[in-house]
Amino acid sequence: MELKKLMADNQIQLEDIPQIDLYMDQVIQLFENTFGSMTRNEEEKVLTKTMINNYAKGKLFFPVKNKKYSKEHLILIAFIYQLKGALSINDIKSLLDGVSSRTAEGNLDLDHFYQLYLDLAKLNADAFMNDLENQAGRAAELNEGQPAQLEKVLLASSLVHMSNLYRKAAERIVDEVKETEDEDGK
């Protein structure tokens, strides 16, 4: 397994986001340049006009002005991109609704919040590498004397199981966020 490619945990860094508003095609190009190497195959698209329009229609971020996306929009789209692999669009909306509205109202320093996310993502990537090596070692140990292909099946199954546990935990957190915002009236 090529861990280096797997660990090319690309993120859009704050310094990569232009200080000027971008048109949709420029937004797509920024995301393709950053995340394109992470796609599974050539046909897979990182971000499309349809996706962005659906996020806007679904009110996953505050409205754009003059068909241009601000730095804050790009940060929210980056969050959506990271979250969509594990959460439903409705869960993403619930999770980011307060972030988006507080940003639009000027009550959240989104740059700082996003930097906290980036710092946590870096720590997560390091912890993941250690855990992946441990999981691979356990699969090899348990599979001793069996074909190597079965070891890969064990490892993949174990990783999917861990992914499901993390996803279920994230969904519970989304439900707690929804309940809190319903109680607070946002």
mmCIF file of C-alpha atoms in Angstrom:
data_model
loop_
_atom_site.group_PDB
_atom_site.id
_atom_site.type_symbol
_atom_site.label_atom_id
_atom_site.label_comp_id
_atom_site.label_asym_id
_atom_site.label_seq_id
_atom_site.Cartn_x
_atom_site.Cartn_y
_atom_site.Cartn_z
ATOM 1 C CA MET A 1 0.000 0.000 0.000
ATOM 2 C CA GLU A 2 1.399 3.349 -0.988
ATOM 3 C CA LEU A 3 1.080 5.347 2.214
ATOM 4 C CA LYS A 4 2.725 8.479 0.819
ATOM 5 C CA LYS A 5 -0.037 9.008 -1.754
ATOM 6 C CA LEU A 6 -2.658 8.200 0.850
ATOM 7 C CA MET A 7 -1.122 10.702 3.213
ATOM 8 C CA ALA A 8 -0.973 13.506 0.680
ATOM 9 C CA ASP A 9 -3.698 14.961 2.895
ATOM 10 C CA ASN A 10 -4.111 18.083 0.831
ATOM 11 C CA GLN A 11 -5.888 20.982 2.407
ATOM 12 C CA ILE A 12 -6.531 24.447 1.129
ATOM 13 C CA GLN A 13 -4.339 26.563 3.357
ATOM 14 C CA LEU A 14 -5.378 30.094 4.295
ATOM 15 C CA GLU A 15 -2.441 31.518 2.359
ATOM 16 C CA ASP A 16 -3.637 29.637 -0.765
ATOM 17 C CA ILE A 17 -6.936 31.506 -0.776
ATOM 18 C CA PRO A 18 -6.811 34.703 -2.798
ATOM 19 C CA GLN A 19 -7.774 37.917 -1.034
ATOM 20 C CA ILE A 20 -10.028 38.805 -3.961
ATOM 21 C CA ASP A 21 -13.416 37.302 -4.761
ATOM 22 C CA LEU A 22 -13.438 34.555 -7.379
ATOM 23 C CA TYR A 23 -15.829 33.496 -10.097
ATOM 24 C CA MET A 24 -17.113 29.918 -10.030
ATOM 25 C CA ASP A 25 -14.621 28.656 -12.651
ATOM 26 C CA GLN A 26 -11.752 30.043 -10.555
ATOM 27 C CA VAL A 27 -13.147 28.341 -7.440
ATOM 28 C CA ILE A 28 -13.308 25.017 -9.288
ATOM 29 C CA GLN A 29 -9.749 25.463 -10.551
ATOM 30 C CA LEU A 30 -8.451 26.183 -7.015
ATOM 31 C CA PHE A 31 -10.099 23.012 -5.705
ATOM 32 C CA GLU A 32 -8.910 20.897 -8.650
ATOM 33 C CA ASN A 33 -5.350 22.151 -8.170
ATOM 34 C CA THR A 34 -5.450 21.362 -4.453
ATOM 35 C CA PHE A 35 -7.409 18.110 -4.325
ATOM 36 C CA GLY A 36 -7.011 16.706 -7.859
ATOM 37 C CA SER A 37 -4.201 14.368 -6.822
ATOM 38 C CA MET A 38 -6.508 12.801 -4.219
ATOM 39 C CA THR A 39 -9.137 11.588 -6.689
ATOM 40 C CA ARG A 40 -9.456 7.881 -7.199
ATOM 41 C CA ASN A 41 -9.391 8.099 -10.988
ATOM 42 C CA GLU A 42 -9.210 10.573 -13.882
ATOM 43 C CA GLU A 43 -12.996 10.778 -14.306
ATOM 44 C CA GLU A 44 -13.670 11.792 -10.702
ATOM 45 C CA LYS A 45 -14.256 15.516 -10.299
ATOM 46 C CA VAL A 46 -13.336 17.367 -7.137
ATOM 47 C CA LEU A 47 -15.915 20.098 -7.565
ATOM 48 C CA THR A 48 -18.349 21.007 -10.332
ATOM 49 C CA LYS A 49 -20.629 23.947 -11.114
ATOM 50 C CA THR A 50 -23.598 21.730 -10.335
ATOM 51 C CA MET A 51 -22.183 20.858 -6.907
ATOM 52 C CA ILE A 52 -21.570 24.504 -6.046
ATOM 53 C CA ASN A 53 -25.039 25.485 -7.291
ATOM 54 C CA ASN A 54 -26.597 22.694 -5.230
ATOM 55 C CA TYR A 55 -24.699 23.843 -2.128
ATOM 56 C CA ALA A 56 -25.933 27.390 -2.729
ATOM 57 C CA LYS A 57 -29.545 26.274 -3.353
ATOM 58 C CA GLY A 58 -29.349 24.092 -0.256
ATOM 59 C CA LYS A 59 -28.165 27.139 1.727
ATOM 60 C CA LEU A 60 -24.996 25.409 2.901
ATOM 61 C CA PHE A 61 -23.351 28.834 2.828
ATOM 62 C CA PHE A 62 -24.561 32.415 2.823
ATOM 63 C CA PRO A 63 -25.494 33.960 -0.557
ATOM 64 C CA VAL A 64 -22.780 35.032 -2.997
ATOM 65 C CA LYS A 65 -22.629 38.578 -4.308
ATOM 66 C CA ASN A 66 -22.334 39.406 -8.016
ATOM 67 C CA LYS A 67 -21.591 35.751 -8.857
ATOM 68 C CA LYS A 68 -18.311 36.006 -6.946
ATOM 69 C CA TYR A 69 -17.178 33.824 -4.070
ATOM 70 C CA SER A 70 -15.404 35.437 -1.134
ATOM 71 C CA LYS A 71 -12.624 33.956 0.971
ATOM 72 C CA GLU A 72 -15.293 32.963 3.502
ATOM 73 C CA HIS A 73 -17.254 31.114 0.809
ATOM 74 C CA LEU A 74 -14.106 29.227 -0.204
ATOM 75 C CA ILE A 75 -13.466 28.201 3.399
ATOM 76 C CA LEU A 76 -17.044 26.964 3.773
ATOM 77 C CA ILE A 77 -16.797 25.068 0.469
ATOM 78 C CA ALA A 78 -13.553 23.505 1.747
ATOM 79 C CA PHE A 79 -15.405 22.339 4.864
ATOM 80 C CA ILE A 80 -18.215 20.943 2.684
ATOM 81 C CA TYR A 81 -15.677 19.142 0.500
ATOM 82 C CA GLN A 82 -14.090 17.481 3.548
ATOM 83 C CA LEU A 83 -17.410 16.605 5.191
ATOM 84 C CA LYS A 84 -19.249 15.231 2.150
ATOM 85 C CA GLY A 85 -17.250 12.006 2.182
ATOM 86 C CA ALA A 86 -18.834 10.956 5.458
ATOM 87 C CA LEU A 87 -21.952 13.035 6.088
ATOM 88 C CA SER A 88 -25.172 13.652 4.189
ATOM 89 C CA ILE A 89 -25.805 17.087 2.702
ATOM 90 C CA ASN A 90 -28.536 17.631 5.336
ATOM 91 C CA ASP A 91 -26.081 16.801 8.128
ATOM 92 C CA ILE A 92 -23.477 19.139 6.604
ATOM 93 C CA LYS A 93 -26.079 21.908 6.439
ATOM 94 C CA SER A 94 -26.999 21.338 10.087
ATOM 95 C CA LEU A 95 -23.367 21.293 11.132
ATOM 96 C CA LEU A 96 -22.298 24.379 9.185
ATOM 97 C CA ASP A 97 -25.489 26.429 9.460
ATOM 98 C CA GLY A 98 -24.352 28.266 12.580
ATOM 99 C CA VAL A 99 -20.854 28.745 11.182
ATOM 100 C CA SER A 100 -22.223 30.215 7.941
ATOM 101 C CA SER A 101 -24.754 32.515 9.602
ATOM 102 C CA ARG A 102 -22.287 33.728 12.257
ATOM 103 C CA THR A 103 -19.753 34.439 9.508
ATOM 104 C CA ALA A 104 -22.297 36.353 7.413
ATOM 105 C CA GLU A 105 -23.274 38.403 10.494
ATOM 106 C CA GLY A 106 -19.626 39.143 11.315
ATOM 107 C CA ASN A 107 -19.791 37.203 14.599
ATOM 108 C CA LEU A 108 -17.154 34.595 13.727
ATOM 109 C CA ASP A 109 -13.529 34.961 12.716
ATOM 110 C CA LEU A 110 -13.731 32.232 10.084
ATOM 111 C CA ASP A 111 -10.011 32.469 9.258
ATOM 112 C CA HIS A 112 -9.127 31.619 12.865
ATOM 113 C CA PHE A 113 -11.741 28.862 13.060
ATOM 114 C CA TYR A 114 -10.492 27.318 9.799
ATOM 115 C CA GLN A 115 -6.880 27.476 11.022
ATOM 116 C CA LEU A 116 -7.962 25.547 14.136
ATOM 117 C CA TYR A 117 -9.460 22.946 11.792
ATOM 118 C CA LEU A 118 -6.246 22.782 9.733
ATOM 119 C CA ASP A 119 -4.162 22.332 12.897
ATOM 120 C CA LEU A 120 -6.462 19.546 14.081
ATOM 121 C CA ALA A 121 -6.407 17.926 10.617
ATOM 122 C CA LYS A 122 -2.593 17.816 10.732
ATOM 123 C CA LEU A 123 -2.666 16.139 14.143
ATOM 124 C CA ASN A 124 -5.292 13.712 12.820
ATOM 125 C CA ALA A 125 -3.126 12.826 9.808
ATOM 126 C CA ASP A 126 -0.186 12.043 12.072
ATOM 127 C CA ALA A 127 -2.343 9.919 14.394
ATOM 128 C CA PHE A 128 -3.859 8.170 11.370
ATOM 129 C CA MET A 129 -0.444 7.149 10.053
ATOM 130 C CA ASN A 130 0.421 5.553 13.389
ATOM 131 C CA ASP A 131 -2.951 3.841 13.627
ATOM 132 C CA LEU A 132 -2.780 2.590 10.024
ATOM 133 C CA GLU A 133 0.604 0.997 10.679
ATOM 134 C CA ASN A 134 -0.819 -0.653 13.818
ATOM 135 C CA GLN A 135 -3.904 -1.883 11.940
ATOM 136 C CA ALA A 136 -1.730 -3.299 9.149
ATOM 137 C CA GLY A 137 0.459 -5.058 11.713
ATOM 138 C CA ARG A 138 -2.565 -6.592 13.455
ATOM 139 C CA ALA A 139 -4.036 -7.759 10.134
ATOM 140 C CA ALA A 140 -0.708 -9.361 9.170
ATOM 141 C CA GLU A 141 -0.439 -11.043 12.567
ATOM 142 C CA LEU A 142 -4.002 -12.387 12.471
ATOM 143 C CA ASN A 143 -3.611 -13.541 8.869
ATOM 144 C CA GLU A 144 -0.362 -15.424 9.471
ATOM 145 C CA GLY A 145 -0.115 -18.471 7.210
ATOM 146 C CA GLN A 146 -2.928 -17.282 4.916
ATOM 147 C CA PRO A 147 -2.684 -15.723 1.426
ATOM 148 C CA ALA A 148 -1.572 -12.069 1.372
ATOM 149 C CA GLN A 149 -4.778 -11.076 -0.417
ATOM 150 C CA LEU A 150 -6.776 -12.112 2.664
ATOM 151 C CA GLU A 151 -4.595 -9.816 4.767
ATOM 152 C CA LYS A 152 -5.604 -6.906 2.543
ATOM 153 C CA VAL A 153 -9.270 -7.892 2.859
ATOM 154 C CA LEU A 154 -8.912 -7.967 6.651
ATOM 155 C CA LEU A 155 -7.178 -4.601 6.693
ATOM 156 C CA ALA A 156 -9.702 -2.954 4.356
ATOM 157 C CA SER A 157 -12.598 -4.383 6.382
ATOM 158 C CA SER A 158 -11.054 -3.148 9.605
ATOM 159 C CA LEU A 159 -10.526 0.346 8.164
ATOM 160 C CA VAL A 160 -14.118 0.497 6.902
ATOM 161 C CA HIS A 161 -15.328 -0.571 10.342
ATOM 162 C CA MET A 162 -13.297 2.213 11.973
ATOM 163 C CA SER A 163 -14.609 4.671 9.392
ATOM 164 C CA ASN A 164 -18.192 3.666 10.196
ATOM 165 C CA LEU A 165 -17.574 4.121 13.919
ATOM 166 C CA TYR A 166 -16.161 7.604 13.315
ATOM 167 C CA ARG A 167 -19.023 8.490 10.952
ATOM 168 C CA LYS A 168 -21.632 7.385 13.520
ATOM 169 C CA ALA A 169 -19.892 9.452 16.195
ATOM 170 C CA ALA A 170 -19.878 12.471 13.852
ATOM 171 C CA GLU A 171 -23.594 11.984 13.109
ATOM 172 C CA ARG A 172 -24.346 11.990 16.834
ATOM 173 C CA ILE A 173 -22.413 15.231 17.196
ATOM 174 C CA VAL A 174 -24.415 16.722 14.300
ATOM 175 C CA ASP A 175 -27.623 15.740 16.124
ATOM 176 C CA GLU A 176 -26.351 17.459 19.280
ATOM 177 C CA VAL A 177 -25.507 20.605 17.276
ATOM 178 C CA LYS A 178 -29.034 20.571 15.775
ATOM 179 C CA GLU A 179 -30.619 20.183 19.211
ATOM 180 C CA THR A 180 -28.516 22.979 20.699
ATOM 181 C CA GLU A 181 -29.279 25.371 17.821
ATOM 182 C CA ASP A 182 -32.994 24.494 18.008
ATOM 183 C CA GLU A 183 -32.971 25.255 21.726
ATOM 184 C CA ASP A 184 -30.981 28.486 21.296
ATOM 185 C CA GLY A 185 -32.913 29.565 18.222
ATOM 186 C CA LYS A 186 -29.515 29.751 16.460
#
